């Protein structure tokens, strides 16, 4: 028996931090360039040739007929670069990333560009019950489990096969009780770069024991170009009349509440920074936007999210089968890592991770993330790029 569970790309890039985030230093801001001067290029592949636990890592490049390029490493299945044209026809790298495997390993749990699993986003108190049995997970995010635990899919070397110039297949066998999750989970992820300038990420998985699955991608975007400065002037529209409020540890309360009359109302286009400093308990809990938005009824042919870079004119439209998306406004970025084009300073990139809802295994009213033997987890998300005329 086959069944699709529409869940994936979460994209909950927010990580609880012990310290408060500060604005980028003036010297770092001076080093940043805008989309008119940035020379975008794919990083040198030599920085991605490494042997980790007996498996070889590489950098794979996809290119479509329009000259759009995507670079992906099989270390964590990470999207390293994505070069798309801006309003002047200049190629801009819209993905924040690093220039080597060593850089990604040093960055640790920032999850830059990574595939996330077995469960994207948070699971409360590092535990859940399934078919009457309680499972205990590693708590790597305060009292909770985030993005799969201590060693999630972002830290493993995936088996890679480049199908053609526009398609990369990644596979991984997540073994029974890896990071505390039951079942041998066989996973296939395909990155495909279309001639419509859409990057499609499709996910498929099967298990030999009842488990929970919520896969996603954790790319950080700046549509003015990685390293170009603040993302607060980007315009965002999200077709979601509701969202899931969270407690102080970013675990959903279990309620689904309307966005109308709150800083979370992006049903009409608004800039990221327009209400991010409002006196609001939910913004205080997230230190900005770090919340799951509940999409209105939609199909994967409807753009449920639109984002426009204020300087570049680049528009990113998101199409997905998923019921929700984690919108993260870069609140915990602290300039701790040297990226491809400067530091990862405060709110210089955002994440939009399509997903089932956080903590669904402990929230019976949320869409189920349970996968049983004989069923197939199957979902896809596309990030499509164009320019505003």
Short mmCIF file of C-alpha atoms in Angstrom, two decimals:
data_model
loop_
_atom_site.label_atom_id
_atom_site.label_comp_id
_atom_site.label_asym_id
_atom_site.label_seq_id
_atom_site.Cartn_x
_atom_site.Cartn_y
_atom_site.Cartn_z
CA UNK A 1 0.00 0.00 0.00
CA UNK A 2 1.30 3.44 -0.93
CA UNK A 3 0.41 6.65 0.73
CA UNK A 4 1.89 10.12 0.35
CA UNK A 5 2.47 12.04 3.51
CA UNK A 6 2.70 15.66 2.47
CA UNK A 7 5.48 16.75 4.66
CA UNK A 8 8.95 18.06 4.27
CA UNK A 9 11.24 20.99 3.76
CA UNK A 10 11.03 22.71 7.07
CA UNK A 11 12.96 24.71 7.13
CA UNK A 12 13.12 25.92 11.10
CA UNK A 13 16.44 27.50 10.94
CA UNK A 14 16.14 29.07 14.26
CA UNK A 15 18.42 27.84 16.98
CA UNK A 16 17.98 28.78 20.62
CA UNK A 17 21.03 30.71 21.74
CA UNK A 18 22.37 31.43 25.18
CA UNK A 19 23.36 34.98 24.25
CA UNK A 20 21.40 37.82 22.70
CA UNK A 21 22.07 38.68 19.07
CA UNK A 22 23.62 42.03 18.25
CA UNK A 23 23.57 44.14 15.14
CA UNK A 24 26.39 43.56 12.66
CA UNK A 25 29.45 45.64 13.41
CA UNK A 26 30.10 48.70 11.29
CA UNK A 27 33.29 47.19 9.89
CA UNK A 28 31.44 44.09 8.74
CA UNK A 29 28.68 46.18 7.18
CA UNK A 30 31.28 48.14 5.23
CA UNK A 31 32.60 44.89 3.77
CA UNK A 32 29.16 43.93 2.48
CA UNK A 33 28.31 44.61 -1.14
CA UNK A 34 25.00 45.03 -2.92
CA UNK A 35 23.76 43.09 -5.92
CA UNK A 36 25.16 45.65 -8.38
CA UNK A 37 28.81 45.04 -7.39
CA UNK A 38 28.88 41.46 -6.13
CA UNK A 39 30.74 39.02 -8.37
CA UNK A 40 28.77 35.82 -7.86
CA UNK A 41 30.47 32.52 -8.56
CA UNK A 42 30.33 28.90 -7.51
CA UNK A 43 32.98 28.14 -4.84
CA UNK A 44 36.10 26.22 -5.82
CA UNK A 45 35.22 22.52 -5.66
CA UNK A 46 38.58 21.66 -4.08
CA UNK A 47 37.29 22.85 -0.71
CA UNK A 48 34.61 20.17 -0.87
CA UNK A 49 36.89 17.17 -1.50
CA UNK A 50 37.12 15.44 1.87
CA UNK A 51 36.89 11.98 3.39
CA UNK A 52 34.50 11.78 6.36
CA UNK A 53 34.13 8.46 8.16
CA UNK A 54 35.30 6.61 5.06
CA UNK A 55 32.93 8.41 2.66
CA UNK A 56 33.98 10.98 0.08
CA UNK A 57 32.40 14.41 -0.20
CA UNK A 58 32.17 16.48 -3.39
CA UNK A 59 30.58 19.63 -4.79
CA UNK A 60 28.06 19.04 -7.60
CA UNK A 61 26.92 21.78 -9.99
CA UNK A 62 23.58 21.94 -11.81
CA UNK A 63 23.06 24.38 -14.69
CA UNK A 64 20.03 25.12 -16.86
CA UNK A 65 19.83 26.61 -20.36
CA UNK A 66 19.46 30.14 -18.91
CA UNK A 67 22.80 30.03 -17.12
CA UNK A 68 21.23 29.61 -13.67
CA UNK A 69 23.48 27.45 -11.50
CA UNK A 70 23.03 25.53 -8.24
CA UNK A 71 25.89 24.00 -6.26
CA UNK A 72 25.19 21.17 -3.81
CA UNK A 73 27.49 19.11 -1.62
CA UNK A 74 26.68 15.59 -0.48
CA UNK A 75 27.89 16.58 3.00
CA UNK A 76 24.51 17.14 4.58
CA UNK A 77 22.90 17.44 1.14
CA UNK A 78 23.59 21.16 1.41
CA UNK A 79 22.62 23.80 -1.12
CA UNK A 80 25.86 25.82 -1.22
CA UNK A 81 25.12 28.38 -3.95
CA UNK A 82 22.28 29.39 -6.24
CA UNK A 83 23.09 31.88 -8.99
CA UNK A 84 20.11 33.66 -10.58
CA UNK A 85 19.82 36.87 -12.66
CA UNK A 86 18.81 40.17 -11.07
CA UNK A 87 16.82 42.98 -12.71
CA UNK A 88 19.94 44.06 -14.62
CA UNK A 89 20.68 40.54 -15.86
CA UNK A 90 23.63 40.16 -13.49
CA UNK A 91 24.04 36.75 -11.82
CA UNK A 92 23.54 36.97 -8.05
CA UNK A 93 24.18 34.23 -5.48
CA UNK A 94 21.02 34.28 -3.36
CA UNK A 95 22.04 31.48 -0.93
CA UNK A 96 24.16 32.10 2.15
CA UNK A 97 26.79 29.42 2.46
CA UNK A 98 30.43 28.58 3.07
CA UNK A 99 33.37 27.82 0.79
CA UNK A 100 34.46 24.42 2.14
CA UNK A 101 33.48 21.33 4.08
CA UNK A 102 35.73 22.49 6.91
CA UNK A 103 33.75 25.73 7.03
CA UNK A 104 30.45 23.88 7.33
CA UNK A 105 31.80 21.60 10.04
CA UNK A 106 33.08 24.59 11.99
CA UNK A 107 29.72 26.36 11.66
CA UNK A 108 28.14 23.40 13.47
CA UNK A 109 24.42 23.62 14.15
CA UNK A 110 23.64 26.62 11.94
CA UNK A 111 22.31 24.12 9.30
CA UNK A 112 23.29 26.33 6.34
CA UNK A 113 21.60 24.91 3.21
CA UNK A 114 21.24 21.42 4.69
CA UNK A 115 18.73 18.63 4.30
CA UNK A 116 17.04 18.21 7.66
CA UNK A 117 15.77 15.03 9.31
CA UNK A 118 14.63 12.67 10.57
CA UNK A 119 12.36 15.32 12.02
CA UNK A 120 12.69 18.94 10.93
CA UNK A 121 11.94 21.57 13.55
CA UNK A 122 11.37 20.89 17.24
CA UNK A 123 10.06 18.00 19.30
CA UNK A 124 9.12 19.01 22.85
CA UNK A 125 11.24 17.70 25.71
CA UNK A 126 13.03 15.28 23.38
CA UNK A 127 10.37 12.59 23.54
CA UNK A 128 7.24 11.28 21.85
CA UNK A 129 4.99 8.21 22.08
CA UNK A 130 4.25 6.03 19.08
CA UNK A 131 2.01 2.93 19.13
CA UNK A 132 2.15 2.94 22.92
CA UNK A 133 5.95 3.12 23.17
CA UNK A 134 7.83 6.21 24.33
CA UNK A 135 10.95 7.22 22.40
CA UNK A 136 13.62 9.46 23.89
CA UNK A 137 15.74 11.75 21.72
CA UNK A 138 18.86 13.84 22.30
CA UNK A 139 18.03 17.35 23.54
CA UNK A 140 20.13 19.71 21.45
CA UNK A 141 18.00 22.85 21.73
CA UNK A 142 17.47 23.73 25.36
CA UNK A 143 14.86 21.29 26.69
CA UNK A 144 13.89 20.17 23.18
CA UNK A 145 15.13 18.24 20.14
CA UNK A 146 15.79 20.29 17.00
CA UNK A 147 16.30 19.15 13.38
CA UNK A 148 16.95 15.49 14.11
CA UNK A 149 19.07 15.68 17.25
CA UNK A 150 22.79 15.65 17.96
CA UNK A 151 23.80 14.29 14.54
CA UNK A 152 21.05 15.02 12.05
CA UNK A 153 21.01 14.50 8.30
CA UNK A 154 22.86 17.81 7.94
CA UNK A 155 26.01 16.10 9.27
CA UNK A 156 25.99 12.86 7.27
CA UNK A 157 27.56 12.10 3.89
CA UNK A 158 24.82 11.22 1.42
CA UNK A 159 25.36 8.89 -1.52
CA UNK A 160 25.21 11.05 -4.64
CA UNK A 161 24.49 10.38 -8.29
CA UNK A 162 24.42 13.18 -10.84
CA UNK A 163 21.68 12.10 -13.25
CA UNK A 164 22.37 14.86 -15.80
CA UNK A 165 23.38 18.53 -15.95
CA UNK A 166 20.20 19.63 -14.15
CA UNK A 167 19.53 16.77 -11.71
CA UNK A 168 21.26 15.38 -8.62
CA UNK A 169 20.03 12.35 -6.66
CA UNK A 170 20.98 11.87 -3.01
CA UNK A 171 20.22 8.76 -0.96
CA UNK A 172 20.73 7.84 2.67
CA UNK A 173 19.80 4.93 4.94
CA UNK A 174 18.94 6.23 8.39
CA UNK A 175 19.24 3.17 10.60
CA UNK A 176 16.79 1.97 13.23
CA UNK A 177 17.16 4.02 16.45
CA UNK A 178 19.57 6.50 14.87
CA UNK A 179 19.23 9.56 17.13
CA UNK A 180 16.46 7.65 18.94
CA UNK A 181 14.03 7.35 16.00
CA UNK A 182 12.55 3.90 15.24
CA UNK A 183 12.80 2.14 11.88
CA UNK A 184 15.32 1.83 9.08
CA UNK A 185 14.38 4.80 6.92
CA UNK A 186 15.45 4.66 3.28
CA UNK A 187 15.52 8.19 1.84
CA UNK A 188 15.87 9.60 -1.67
CA UNK A 189 16.11 13.34 -2.34
CA UNK A 190 16.31 14.81 -5.84
CA UNK A 191 17.46 18.35 -6.64
CA UNK A 192 16.29 19.43 -10.11
CA UNK A 193 17.00 22.78 -11.73
CA UNK A 194 14.33 23.54 -14.33
CA UNK A 195 14.55 25.78 -17.37
CA UNK A 196 11.86 27.93 -15.73
CA UNK A 197 14.52 28.86 -13.13
CA UNK A 198 12.87 26.75 -10.47
CA UNK A 199 14.88 24.60 -8.07
CA UNK A 200 12.72 21.62 -7.14
CA UNK A 201 13.54 19.46 -4.13
CA UNK A 202 11.61 16.19 -4.00
CA UNK A 203 11.68 13.76 -1.09
CA UNK A 204 10.78 10.09 -0.86
CA UNK A 205 11.17 7.67 2.06
CA UNK A 206 10.08 4.23 3.25
CA UNK A 207 10.45 2.51 6.61
CA UNK A 208 10.43 -1.01 8.02
CA UNK A 209 8.98 0.12 11.36
CA UNK A 210 6.40 2.76 12.29
CA UNK A 211 8.18 6.08 12.69
CA UNK A 212 7.77 9.85 12.31
CA UNK A 213 9.22 11.80 9.37
CA UNK A 214 9.39 15.51 8.56
CA UNK A 215 12.06 16.33 5.97
CA UNK A 216 13.02 19.79 4.76
CA UNK A 217 15.80 22.00 3.44
CA UNK A 218 17.39 24.72 5.55
CA UNK A 219 18.74 27.18 2.98
CA UNK A 220 19.31 30.76 4.08
CA UNK A 221 18.40 33.35 1.42
CA UNK A 222 19.21 36.96 0.70
CA UNK A 223 17.68 37.95 -2.64
CA UNK A 224 19.92 41.01 -2.90
CA UNK A 225 22.85 38.60 -2.83
CA UNK A 226 24.55 36.68 -0.05
CA UNK A 227 26.64 39.09 2.01
CA UNK A 228 24.77 42.17 0.76
CA UNK A 229 23.43 43.26 4.16
CA UNK A 230 20.07 43.33 5.89
CA UNK A 231 17.05 41.34 4.69
CA UNK A 232 14.59 43.58 6.56
CA UNK A 233 13.61 45.47 3.41
CA UNK A 234 12.68 42.33 1.48
CA UNK A 235 8.94 42.16 0.75
CA UNK A 236 7.15 38.96 1.80
CA UNK A 237 3.69 37.54 1.13
CA UNK A 238 2.53 34.27 2.72
CA UNK A 239 -0.86 32.75 1.88
CA UNK A 240 -1.58 31.77 5.47
CA UNK A 241 -4.53 33.06 7.47
CA UNK A 242 -3.26 31.23 10.55
CA UNK A 243 -0.07 30.34 12.39
CA UNK A 244 0.97 28.20 15.36
CA UNK A 245 2.00 30.34 18.38
CA UNK A 246 4.85 29.06 20.53
CA UNK A 247 6.02 29.09 24.13
CA UNK A 248 9.30 30.58 25.33
CA UNK A 249 11.22 27.50 24.10
CA UNK A 250 9.64 27.79 20.61
CA UNK A 251 7.39 24.74 21.03
CA UNK A 252 3.85 25.22 19.62
CA UNK A 253 1.17 25.67 22.24
CA UNK A 254 -1.13 23.40 20.22
CA UNK A 255 -3.34 26.26 19.12
CA UNK A 256 -3.82 27.47 15.57
CA UNK A 257 -4.55 31.19 15.66
CA UNK A 258 -5.41 33.83 13.05
CA UNK A 259 -2.69 36.19 11.84
CA UNK A 260 -5.14 39.03 11.28
CA UNK A 261 -4.38 42.01 13.49
CA UNK A 262 -0.93 40.64 14.43
CA UNK A 263 2.63 41.19 13.13
CA UNK A 264 2.28 37.75 11.50
CA UNK A 265 -0.22 38.93 8.89
CA UNK A 266 1.62 38.54 5.59
CA UNK A 267 -1.50 37.77 3.59
CA UNK A 268 -0.70 41.02 1.79
CA UNK A 269 2.89 41.97 0.88
CA UNK A 270 4.88 43.68 3.63
CA UNK A 271 8.55 44.07 4.41
CA UNK A 272 10.20 41.73 6.91
CA UNK A 273 11.21 44.69 9.06
CA UNK A 274 7.88 46.53 9.02
CA UNK A 275 6.57 44.93 12.24
CA UNK A 276 9.45 42.81 13.52
CA UNK A 277 10.13 45.22 16.41
CA UNK A 278 6.49 45.43 17.55
CA UNK A 279 5.70 44.82 21.19
CA UNK A 280 4.33 41.30 20.77
CA UNK A 281 4.76 38.26 23.03
CA UNK A 282 5.24 35.89 20.11
CA UNK A 283 7.95 38.06 18.55
CA UNK A 284 9.59 38.18 21.97
CA UNK A 285 9.52 34.37 22.21
CA UNK A 286 11.08 33.99 18.75
CA UNK A 287 13.36 37.04 19.04
CA UNK A 288 11.73 37.93 15.75
CA UNK A 289 10.03 35.63 13.26
CA UNK A 290 10.67 31.97 14.01
CA UNK A 291 7.21 30.53 13.56
CA UNK A 292 5.21 28.01 11.56
CA UNK A 293 2.63 29.51 9.21
CA UNK A 294 -0.39 27.35 8.35
CA UNK A 295 -1.05 27.57 4.63
CA UNK A 296 -4.55 28.14 3.34
CA UNK A 297 -5.88 25.28 1.21
CA UNK A 298 -3.63 25.07 -1.83
CA UNK A 299 -2.12 22.86 -4.50
CA UNK A 300 1.50 22.55 -5.54
CA UNK A 301 0.71 24.76 -8.56
CA UNK A 302 -0.08 27.76 -6.33
CA UNK A 303 2.72 30.04 -5.15
CA UNK A 304 2.10 30.07 -1.40
CA UNK A 305 5.01 32.41 -0.65
CA UNK A 306 6.45 35.34 -2.61
CA UNK A 307 9.59 37.21 -1.58
CA UNK A 308 11.17 40.15 -3.44
CA UNK A 309 14.64 41.59 -2.92
CA UNK A 310 14.40 45.37 -2.64
CA UNK A 311 17.73 46.05 -4.41
CA UNK A 312 17.95 43.19 -6.90
CA UNK A 313 14.34 42.95 -8.01
CA UNK A 314 14.65 39.17 -7.72
CA UNK A 315 11.40 37.42 -6.82
CA UNK A 316 11.33 33.97 -5.24
CA UNK A 317 8.05 32.05 -5.42
CA UNK A 318 7.57 28.91 -3.35
CA UNK A 319 5.36 26.00 -4.43
CA UNK A 320 4.83 23.06 -2.11
CA UNK A 321 2.61 20.16 -1.10
CA UNK A 322 3.33 20.87 2.57
CA UNK A 323 0.73 22.25 5.01
CA UNK A 324 3.08 24.75 6.65
CA UNK A 325 6.28 26.75 6.48
CA UNK A 326 8.76 27.95 9.09
CA UNK A 327 9.62 31.61 8.53
CA UNK A 328 12.89 32.50 10.25
CA UNK A 329 14.28 36.03 10.08
CA UNK A 330 17.90 35.29 10.97
CA UNK A 331 17.48 36.25 14.62
CA UNK A 332 20.34 34.11 15.92
CA UNK A 333 22.91 35.03 13.30
CA UNK A 334 25.82 36.59 15.17
CA UNK A 335 28.65 37.07 12.70
CA UNK A 336 30.43 34.01 14.06
CA UNK A 337 31.14 32.41 10.66
CA UNK A 338 33.09 33.56 7.62
CA UNK A 339 30.79 32.92 4.71
CA UNK A 340 31.35 33.09 0.93
CA UNK A 341 30.90 36.88 0.91
CA UNK A 342 31.59 38.08 4.46
CA UNK A 343 30.17 37.27 7.89
CA UNK A 344 26.80 35.77 8.82
CA UNK A 345 25.70 38.94 10.57
CA UNK A 346 22.41 39.54 12.36
CA UNK A 347 19.40 39.26 10.03
CA UNK A 348 21.39 39.18 6.81
CA UNK A 349 19.54 36.08 5.59
CA UNK A 350 16.18 34.39 6.11
CA UNK A 351 14.89 30.83 5.89
CA UNK A 352 11.55 29.53 4.61
CA UNK A 353 11.28 25.84 5.36
CA UNK A 354 8.23 24.00 4.04
CA UNK A 355 7.09 21.39 6.53
CA UNK A 356 4.57 19.62 8.64
CA UNK A 357 4.15 21.42 11.93
CA UNK A 358 6.71 21.47 14.77
CA UNK A 359 6.09 18.94 17.56
CA UNK A 360 3.39 17.13 15.57
CA UNK A 361 4.23 13.77 17.24
CA UNK A 362 3.04 15.31 20.53
CA UNK A 363 0.15 17.32 19.07
CA UNK A 364 -2.74 15.03 17.98
CA UNK A 365 -4.62 17.94 16.39
CA UNK A 366 -1.75 18.71 13.98
CA UNK A 367 -1.35 16.95 10.59
CA UNK A 368 0.20 13.54 11.20
CA UNK A 369 3.88 12.84 10.46
CA UNK A 370 3.58 9.08 11.11
CA UNK A 371 4.96 6.76 8.43
CA UNK A 372 4.25 3.01 8.55
CA UNK A 373 5.78 0.05 6.72
CA UNK A 374 4.27 -0.27 3.25
CA UNK A 375 3.61 3.47 3.00
CA UNK A 376 5.66 5.98 1.02
CA UNK A 377 6.54 9.42 2.31
CA UNK A 378 6.56 11.64 -0.77
CA UNK A 379 6.58 15.40 -1.06
CA UNK A 380 8.20 18.19 -3.05
CA UNK A 381 8.91 21.91 -2.85
CA UNK A 382 10.01 24.28 -5.58
CA UNK A 383 11.77 27.64 -5.24
CA UNK A 384 11.22 29.54 -8.52
CA UNK A 385 13.08 32.74 -9.44
CA UNK A 386 12.16 35.64 -11.68
CA UNK A 387 12.54 39.43 -11.68
CA UNK A 388 9.94 42.06 -10.89
CA UNK A 389 9.15 44.09 -14.01
#
